[in-house]
Amino acid sequence: MKRFALAAAYAAAVIALAAAISSPARGQMANPADYAPPKPAFPGQTNAPAPAKKSPAFNVETVIPRFMAPWALAFLPNGKMLVTERYGFMRVATMSGFYSAPIAGVPDTKIVAAESLHDVAVDPDFAKNRLIYFTYFAPPPGEAPGVWPIEVFYGNVWKASVSERRTMRVGEERLARARLSEDEKRLENVEVLLDGVNRRIVFAPDGTLFVTGADRFRFYDPPYDGTNHEINDPDILRNFTGRVVHINRDGSIPKDNPFLGQPTVLPETYSYGHRDPEGAAINPATGQLWVIEHGPLGGDEINIIKPGGNYGWPNVSYGRRYNGDPIAGTGATAKEGTEQPVYFWYPDIAPCGAMFYTGDMFPEWKGNLFVGGMAAKSLIRLVLDGNRVVAEERLLKDLNQRIREVRQGPDGAIYLLTDDGRLLRLTPKK
């Protein structure tokens, strides 16, 4: 019952945040349309044209109408789904519309701003070991779980100096694994594999794990938008801030990790310089990890991850400060030693969730990359030619909903989670 009470508190906190952001007293949120868009580094890096061939007609079915702030879903081998909710709940759902009571044994979760229970992934050998993996935000030692008022969070974190922020114990970002009981009602043998990351979980083709982590407010003073960062911060690789990490399924470190043996870098680190990567997927054509991440005011990016790569944040961005000023005081969109995104959006789409479509239900979409758009309030379809985006289409704009998650089902249909709590299924019209 305690966690159910969090729902109303969290909803009230979100409303308070929206009011704070739009209030004239803040007066700092700029409109990206008031500024000239950044110049791309190469043709086709942004604003791809509409596809030459229009998408086929499809049905949009509401499978389940009432999850509470869902964040992620993953399919079990039996066709059922695990769905996470930001209040700290995980549920089993079916394609017929059933969803379970919250699964017991999920660790205590702290809900504050963008932090909560996030992704869930199913072990490739689930049929043998019943293991699942999930990311969440745990309260610090001695603090009860629950909703932290957003105004307190921003008062404490946004107003803190860089040095103060590094010692604040707001909470613990964690990757954990557990065994799902045979009756699917509880988690058993919960084990924390890693502290410091809590965004997306992706299995590599070899069965190892990639996990993404956000920047966690560490590198810059208020108003938390990329200014006054410490470019030569000696701690930049001694934590998982803005990282993609790479580990084995038991939490051990793969022998081919790029920073293995370097004393100033955490050995789990695979790439760095990311802002907030809330979408990630393996390109089945190449086996490479593609990461989709939030920019600040504009500058959302798609990056192909290279081992040891530096993706620029907070020194390089195609976005702007929230008050419209250039990032890092220079507005640099490129810098020696940093990787360029294969695609960026300006204005932003607020991406969350990503998948490459490989099914047979929509043959016209095979090989396309799909990204959930929260600010864009649409499902974004990207047509690829190798590693280049050559066309972009925005679907479901008429729903006017923030798309939080996108997955391909075992039946070849496309499943979506929306911020208003719906699980949707897309199938072709006959």
Coordinates of C-alpha atoms in Angstrom, one line a residue:
M1 CA 0.0 0.0 0.0
K2 CA 2.9 2.3 0.7
R3 CA 4.0 2.3 -2.9
F4 CA 0.5 2.9 -4.2
A5 CA 0.4 6.1 -2.2
L6 CA 3.5 7.3 -4.1
A7 CA 1.5 7.5 -7.3
A8 CA -0.5 10.5 -6.3
A9 CA 2.5 12.2 -4.7
Y10 CA 4.6 11.7 -7.9
A11 CA 1.8 13.0 -10.1
A12 CA 1.6 16.2 -8.0
A13 CA 5.4 16.6 -8.1
V14 CA 5.4 16.4 -11.9
I15 CA 2.6 19.0 -12.1
A16 CA 4.7 21.2 -9.8
L17 CA 7.8 20.8 -12.0
A18 CA 5.8 21.7 -15.1
A19 CA 4.5 24.8 -13.4
A20 CA 8.0 25.8 -12.3
I21 CA 9.5 25.4 -15.7
S22 CA 6.7 27.5 -17.4
S23 CA 6.5 30.2 -14.7
P24 CA 7.5 33.7 -15.7
A25 CA 9.7 33.8 -12.5
R26 CA 12.1 31.4 -14.1
G27 CA 12.1 33.2 -17.4
Q28 CA 15.1 31.2 -18.6
M29 CA 13.7 28.5 -20.9
A30 CA 14.5 29.7 -24.4
N31 CA 12.7 28.7 -27.6
P32 CA 15.1 26.9 -30.0
A33 CA 13.2 28.2 -32.9
D34 CA 14.5 31.7 -32.0
Y35 CA 18.0 30.7 -32.9
A36 CA 19.7 29.6 -36.1
P37 CA 20.0 25.8 -36.2
P38 CA 23.5 24.4 -35.9
K39 CA 25.4 23.6 -39.0
P40 CA 25.8 19.8 -39.6
A41 CA 29.2 18.3 -40.0
F42 CA 28.2 16.4 -43.1
P43 CA 25.2 16.3 -45.4
G44 CA 22.3 14.3 -44.0
Q45 CA 23.3 14.6 -40.4
T46 CA 20.0 16.3 -39.5
N47 CA 16.6 17.1 -41.1
A48 CA 16.4 14.0 -43.3
P49 CA 13.6 14.2 -45.9
A50 CA 10.4 12.2 -45.7
P51 CA 10.6 8.6 -47.1
A52 CA 9.9 8.3 -50.8
K53 CA 7.4 5.6 -50.0
K54 CA 4.7 6.3 -47.4
S55 CA 4.3 3.9 -44.6
P56 CA 1.6 1.2 -44.9
A57 CA -1.7 1.8 -43.1
F58 CA -1.7 0.2 -39.7
N59 CA -4.0 -0.4 -36.7
V60 CA -3.3 1.1 -33.3
E61 CA -4.8 -1.1 -30.5
T62 CA -4.8 -0.3 -26.8
V63 CA -3.7 -3.6 -25.2
I64 CA -3.6 -2.2 -21.6
P65 CA -4.9 1.3 -20.8
R66 CA -3.8 2.0 -17.3
F67 CA -0.2 1.4 -16.2
M68 CA 1.1 4.0 -13.8
A69 CA 3.9 6.0 -15.4
P70 CA 5.4 3.0 -17.4
W71 CA 9.1 3.2 -18.4
A72 CA 10.2 0.0 -20.1
L73 CA 9.0 -3.4 -21.3
A74 CA 10.8 -6.7 -22.2
F75 CA 9.4 -9.9 -23.6
L76 CA 9.7 -13.2 -21.9
P77 CA 10.2 -16.4 -23.9
N78 CA 6.5 -17.4 -23.2
G79 CA 5.3 -14.2 -25.0
K80 CA 4.4 -12.4 -21.8
M81 CA 5.9 -9.0 -21.0
L82 CA 7.7 -7.5 -18.0
V83 CA 6.7 -3.8 -17.6
T84 CA 8.4 -1.4 -15.2
E85 CA 6.6 1.6 -13.7
R86 CA 8.4 4.6 -12.3
Y87 CA 6.8 4.2 -8.8
G88 CA 9.0 1.2 -8.3
F89 CA 6.6 -1.5 -9.6
M90 CA 7.3 -4.3 -12.0
R91 CA 4.4 -6.2 -13.5
V92 CA 3.8 -9.2 -15.8
A93 CA 1.5 -8.4 -18.8
T94 CA 0.0 -10.4 -21.6
M95 CA -0.9 -9.6 -25.2
S96 CA -4.6 -10.3 -24.2
G97 CA -4.7 -7.3 -21.9
F98 CA -4.0 -8.9 -18.5
Y99 CA -1.5 -7.3 -16.1
S100 CA -0.5 -8.7 -12.7
A101 CA -0.2 -7.2 -9.3
P102 CA 3.3 -5.7 -8.6
I103 CA 6.0 -8.4 -8.5
A104 CA 7.3 -8.8 -5.0
G105 CA 11.0 -8.4 -4.2
V106 CA 11.8 -5.3 -6.3
P107 CA 14.3 -3.3 -4.3
D108 CA 13.3 0.0 -2.7
T109 CA 13.2 2.8 -5.2
K110 CA 13.5 6.6 -4.9
I111 CA 11.5 8.6 -7.3
V112 CA 12.8 12.1 -8.1
A113 CA 12.9 14.1 -11.3
A114 CA 14.1 11.7 -14.0
E115 CA 15.2 9.0 -11.6
S116 CA 13.1 5.9 -10.7
L117 CA 12.8 2.3 -11.7
H118 CA 13.8 2.2 -15.3
D119 CA 14.8 -0.5 -17.8
V120 CA 14.3 -4.3 -17.7
A121 CA 16.0 -6.9 -19.8
V122 CA 15.6 -10.7 -20.0
D123 CA 18.7 -13.0 -20.0
P124 CA 19.3 -14.7 -23.3
D125 CA 19.3 -18.0 -21.3
F126 CA 16.2 -17.2 -19.4
A127 CA 14.6 -20.5 -20.2
K128 CA 17.4 -22.2 -18.2
N129 CA 18.2 -19.6 -15.5
R130 CA 15.1 -17.3 -15.3
L131 CA 17.4 -14.3 -14.8
I132 CA 16.3 -10.7 -15.5
Y133 CA 18.3 -7.4 -15.3
F134 CA 16.9 -4.0 -14.3
T135 CA 18.1 -0.5 -13.5
Y136 CA 16.7 1.7 -10.7
F137 CA 17.4 4.6 -8.4
A138 CA 17.8 3.5 -4.8
P139 CA 17.5 5.8 -1.7
P140 CA 20.8 6.5 0.0
P141 CA 21.6 4.5 3.2
G142 CA 19.2 5.4 6.0
E143 CA 16.6 7.1 3.8
A144 CA 13.2 5.6 3.2
P145 CA 12.0 4.9 -0.3
G146 CA 9.4 7.2 -1.9
V147 CA 8.9 10.4 -3.9
W148 CA 11.3 13.2 -3.3
P149 CA 9.5 16.5 -4.0
I150 CA 10.9 17.9 -7.3
E151 CA 11.2 21.4 -5.9
V152 CA 13.4 20.1 -3.1
F153 CA 15.5 18.2 -5.6
Y154 CA 16.1 21.2 -7.8
G155 CA 16.6 23.4 -4.8
N156 CA 19.3 21.1 -3.5
V157 CA 21.0 20.0 -6.7
W158 CA 20.7 22.9 -9.1
K159 CA 21.8 25.4 -6.5
A160 CA 24.8 23.3 -5.3
S161 CA 28.3 24.0 -6.6
V162 CA 30.2 21.4 -8.6
S163 CA 32.2 20.4 -5.6
E164 CA 29.1 20.2 -3.3
R165 CA 27.3 18.2 -5.9
R166 CA 30.0 15.6 -6.1
T167 CA 29.5 14.7 -2.4
M168 CA 25.7 14.9 -2.3
R169 CA 24.0 11.6 -1.6
V170 CA 20.8 12.0 -3.5
G171 CA 20.5 8.3 -4.3
E172 CA 22.2 5.4 -5.8
E173 CA 21.9 4.5 -9.5
R174 CA 22.0 0.7 -9.8
L175 CA 22.0 -2.2 -12.2
A176 CA 20.7 -5.4 -10.6
R177 CA 19.8 -8.9 -11.6
A178 CA 17.4 -11.4 -10.0
R179 CA 15.6 -14.6 -10.7
L180 CA 12.0 -14.4 -11.6
S181 CA 10.1 -17.1 -9.7
E182 CA 8.3 -19.9 -11.5
D183 CA 4.9 -18.4 -10.8
E184 CA 6.1 -15.0 -12.0
K185 CA 5.1 -13.3 -8.7
R186 CA 8.4 -12.4 -7.1
L187 CA 12.0 -11.7 -7.6
E188 CA 14.5 -14.0 -5.9
N189 CA 18.2 -13.6 -5.2
V190 CA 18.4 -10.0 -6.1
E191 CA 22.0 -9.0 -6.7
V192 CA 23.4 -5.5 -7.4
L193 CA 25.9 -5.8 -10.2
L194 CA 27.0 -2.2 -10.6
D195 CA 26.5 1.2 -8.9
G196 CA 26.4 4.4 -11.0
V197 CA 24.3 3.6 -14.1
N198 CA 20.5 3.3 -14.4
R199 CA 19.3 3.9 -17.9
R200 CA 19.2 1.3 -20.8
I201 CA 20.3 -2.3 -20.8
V202 CA 21.3 -4.0 -24.0
F203 CA 22.7 -7.4 -24.7
A204 CA 25.6 -7.5 -27.1
P205 CA 25.7 -10.2 -29.8
D206 CA 28.2 -12.2 -27.6
G207 CA 25.9 -12.1 -24.6
T208 CA 27.7 -9.5 -22.6
L209 CA 25.9 -6.4 -21.3
F210 CA 25.9 -2.7 -22.3
V211 CA 24.4 -0.3 -19.8
T212 CA 24.0 3.4 -20.3
G213 CA 24.3 6.1 -17.6
A214 CA 23.4 9.8 -17.6
D215 CA 25.5 12.8 -16.6
R216 CA 24.0 13.1 -13.1
F217 CA 24.5 16.9 -12.8
R218 CA 28.2 16.5 -12.0
F219 CA 30.1 18.7 -14.4
Y220 CA 28.5 22.2 -14.3
D221 CA 27.2 24.8 -12.0
P222 CA 23.6 26.0 -12.0
P223 CA 21.5 26.2 -14.1
Y224 CA 22.6 22.6 -15.0
D225 CA 23.0 23.2 -18.7
G226 CA 26.6 22.7 -19.7
T227 CA 28.2 26.0 -18.5
N228 CA 31.1 26.3 -16.1
H229 CA 32.0 22.7 -16.5
E230 CA 35.4 21.5 -15.6
I231 CA 36.9 20.6 -18.9
N232 CA 40.0 19.1 -17.4
D233 CA 38.3 17.4 -14.5
P234 CA 40.6 14.7 -13.2
D235 CA 37.6 12.6 -12.1
I236 CA 36.0 12.5 -15.5
L237 CA 36.8 8.8 -16.0
R238 CA 36.8 7.8 -12.4
N239 CA 33.0 7.5 -12.3
F240 CA 30.2 6.3 -14.6
T241 CA 28.9 9.8 -15.3
G242 CA 27.7 10.0 -18.9
R243 CA 29.0 6.5 -19.7
V244 CA 28.3 3.4 -21.6
V245 CA 29.6 0.5 -19.6
H246 CA 30.3 -3.0 -20.7
I247 CA 30.2 -6.0 -18.4
N248 CA 29.7 -9.7 -18.3
R249 CA 26.3 -11.0 -17.1
D250 CA 27.8 -11.8 -13.7
G251 CA 29.1 -8.2 -13.3
S252 CA 32.7 -9.2 -14.1
I253 CA 34.7 -7.2 -16.7
P254 CA 35.3 -8.4 -20.3
K255 CA 38.9 -8.9 -21.2
D256 CA 38.6 -6.7 -24.3
N257 CA 37.3 -3.5 -22.6
P258 CA 39.1 -0.5 -23.9
F259 CA 40.3 1.0 -20.6
L260 CA 41.2 -2.2 -18.9
G261 CA 44.4 -1.8 -16.9
Q262 CA 44.3 2.0 -16.9
P263 CA 44.4 3.1 -13.2
T264 CA 42.6 6.4 -13.8
V265 CA 39.6 4.9 -15.6
L266 CA 37.0 2.5 -14.2
P267 CA 37.5 -0.7 -16.2
E268 CA 33.8 -1.2 -17.0
T269 CA 33.9 2.0 -19.1
Y270 CA 33.3 1.5 -22.8
S271 CA 32.6 5.0 -24.0
Y272 CA 32.0 8.4 -22.4
G273 CA 30.9 12.0 -23.1
H274 CA 27.2 11.1 -23.1
R275 CA 24.5 13.4 -21.7
D276 CA 21.4 11.2 -21.1
P277 CA 21.1 8.1 -23.2
E278 CA 17.5 6.8 -22.8
G279 CA 17.5 4.8 -26.1
A280 CA 19.9 2.0 -27.1
A281 CA 19.8 -0.9 -29.4
I282 CA 22.0 -3.3 -31.3
N283 CA 22.0 -2.8 -35.1
P284 CA 21.3 -6.3 -36.4
A285 CA 23.0 -5.6 -39.7
T286 CA 26.4 -4.7 -38.1
G287 CA 26.2 -5.8 -34.4
Q288 CA 27.1 -2.3 -33.3
L289 CA 25.5 -0.5 -30.4
W290 CA 23.5 2.6 -31.3
V291 CA 22.7 5.0 -28.5
I292 CA 20.1 7.8 -28.7
E293 CA 20.5 10.5 -26.1
H294 CA 19.0 13.8 -24.9
G295 CA 20.7 17.0 -25.7
P296 CA 20.1 20.2 -23.6
L297 CA 18.0 22.7 -25.6
G298 CA 18.0 20.8 -28.9
G299 CA 20.9 18.6 -30.0
D300 CA 19.4 15.2 -29.3
E301 CA 21.8 12.7 -30.9
I302 CA 22.2 9.2 -32.4
N303 CA 25.6 7.8 -31.8
I304 CA 27.3 4.6 -32.9
I305 CA 29.4 3.5 -30.0
K306 CA 33.1 2.8 -30.5
P307 CA 35.2 1.3 -27.8
G308 CA 37.0 4.1 -25.9
G309 CA 35.0 6.8 -27.8
N310 CA 34.5 10.3 -26.4
Y311 CA 31.1 11.6 -27.5
G312 CA 31.8 15.2 -26.4
W313 CA 29.4 16.2 -23.6
P314 CA 29.7 18.6 -21.8
N315 CA 32.2 20.3 -24.1
V316 CA 30.6 19.6 -27.5
S317 CA 26.9 19.7 -28.4
Y318 CA 24.5 20.6 -31.2
G319 CA 22.2 22.0 -28.5
R320 CA 22.2 25.2 -26.5
R321 CA 21.9 26.2 -22.9
Y322 CA 18.3 26.4 -21.7
N323 CA 18.5 30.2 -21.7
G324 CA 19.7 30.1 -25.3
D325 CA 23.4 30.8 -24.7
P326 CA 26.0 28.6 -26.4
I327 CA 27.1 25.4 -24.7
A328 CA 30.4 25.7 -22.9
G329 CA 30.5 29.4 -23.8
T330 CA 31.6 28.5 -27.3
G331 CA 28.8 26.6 -28.9
A332 CA 31.3 24.1 -30.3
T333 CA 29.8 21.2 -32.3
A334 CA 33.1 19.5 -33.0
K335 CA 36.4 19.0 -31.2
E336 CA 39.4 17.0 -31.9
G337 CA 39.2 13.6 -30.2
T338 CA 35.4 13.5 -30.0
E339 CA 33.0 11.5 -32.1
Q340 CA 30.3 13.0 -34.3
P341 CA 26.7 11.8 -34.0
V342 CA 25.4 10.1 -37.1
Y343 CA 22.2 12.2 -36.7
F344 CA 20.9 14.9 -34.5
W345 CA 17.6 16.8 -34.0
Y346 CA 17.2 20.5 -33.6
P347 CA 14.7 21.3 -32.0
D348 CA 14.8 18.3 -29.8
I349 CA 12.5 15.3 -29.8
A350 CA 13.3 14.1 -26.2
P351 CA 14.1 10.5 -27.3
C352 CA 13.3 7.5 -25.1
G353 CA 13.3 3.9 -26.3
A354 CA 14.7 2.6 -29.5
M355 CA 14.7 -0.6 -31.6
F356 CA 15.6 -1.8 -35.1
Y357 CA 12.7 -3.6 -36.8
T358 CA 13.5 -7.1 -38.0
G359 CA 10.0 -8.7 -38.2
D360 CA 7.9 -9.9 -41.1
M361 CA 4.6 -8.2 -40.1
F362 CA 5.8 -4.9 -41.6
P363 CA 8.2 -5.8 -44.5
E364 CA 8.4 -2.2 -45.6
W365 CA 9.9 -1.3 -42.3
K366 CA 12.5 -4.0 -42.0
G367 CA 15.9 -2.6 -41.0
N368 CA 14.4 0.8 -40.0
L369 CA 15.3 2.4 -36.6
F370 CA 12.3 3.4 -34.4
V371 CA 12.7 5.9 -31.6
G372 CA 10.1 7.1 -29.1
G373 CA 9.7 10.9 -29.1
M374 CA 8.4 12.5 -25.9
A375 CA 8.6 16.1 -26.8
A376 CA 7.9 15.2 -30.4
K377 CA 4.8 13.3 -29.3
S378 CA 5.3 10.7 -32.0
L379 CA 7.0 7.5 -33.0
I380 CA 9.9 8.4 -35.2
R381 CA 10.9 6.0 -38.1
L382 CA 14.3 6.4 -39.5
V383 CA 15.3 4.8 -42.9
L384 CA 19.0 3.9 -43.0
D385 CA 21.5 3.4 -45.8
G386 CA 24.4 1.7 -44.0
N387 CA 25.2 4.0 -41.0
R388 CA 23.5 7.1 -42.4
V389 CA 19.9 8.2 -41.9
V390 CA 18.4 9.0 -45.3
A391 CA 14.7 9.5 -44.4
E392 CA 12.6 10.4 -41.3
E393 CA 8.9 9.9 -40.7
R394 CA 6.9 10.8 -37.6
L395 CA 4.1 8.4 -36.9
L396 CA 1.1 8.6 -34.4
K397 CA 1.2 12.4 -34.2
D398 CA -2.6 12.3 -33.9
L399 CA -2.3 10.5 -30.6
N400 CA -0.6 13.6 -29.1
Q401 CA 1.2 11.3 -26.6
R402 CA 4.7 11.1 -25.3
I403 CA 6.2 7.8 -26.5
R404 CA 8.3 6.3 -23.7
E405 CA 9.2 2.9 -25.0
V406 CA 9.2 1.0 -28.3
R407 CA 9.7 -2.8 -28.8
Q408 CA 9.2 -5.4 -31.4
G409 CA 7.1 -8.3 -30.2
P410 CA 7.7 -12.0 -30.9
D411 CA 4.7 -11.8 -33.2
G412 CA 6.3 -9.0 -35.3
A413 CA 4.0 -6.3 -34.1
I414 CA 5.3 -3.1 -32.6
Y415 CA 4.6 -2.4 -28.9
L416 CA 4.7 1.1 -27.4
L417 CA 4.4 2.5 -23.9
T418 CA 3.0 6.1 -23.5
D419 CA 3.4 8.4 -20.6
D420 CA -0.3 8.4 -20.0
G421 CA 0.0 4.7 -19.1
R422 CA -1.1 2.9 -22.3
L423 CA 0.4 -0.2 -23.8
L424 CA -0.2 0.0 -27.6
R425 CA 0.2 -2.5 -30.4
L426 CA 0.7 -1.6 -34.0
T427 CA -0.4 -4.1 -36.7
P428 CA -0.9 -3.8 -40.4
K429 CA -4.4 -2.9 -41.7
K430 CA -5.8 -5.7 -43.9

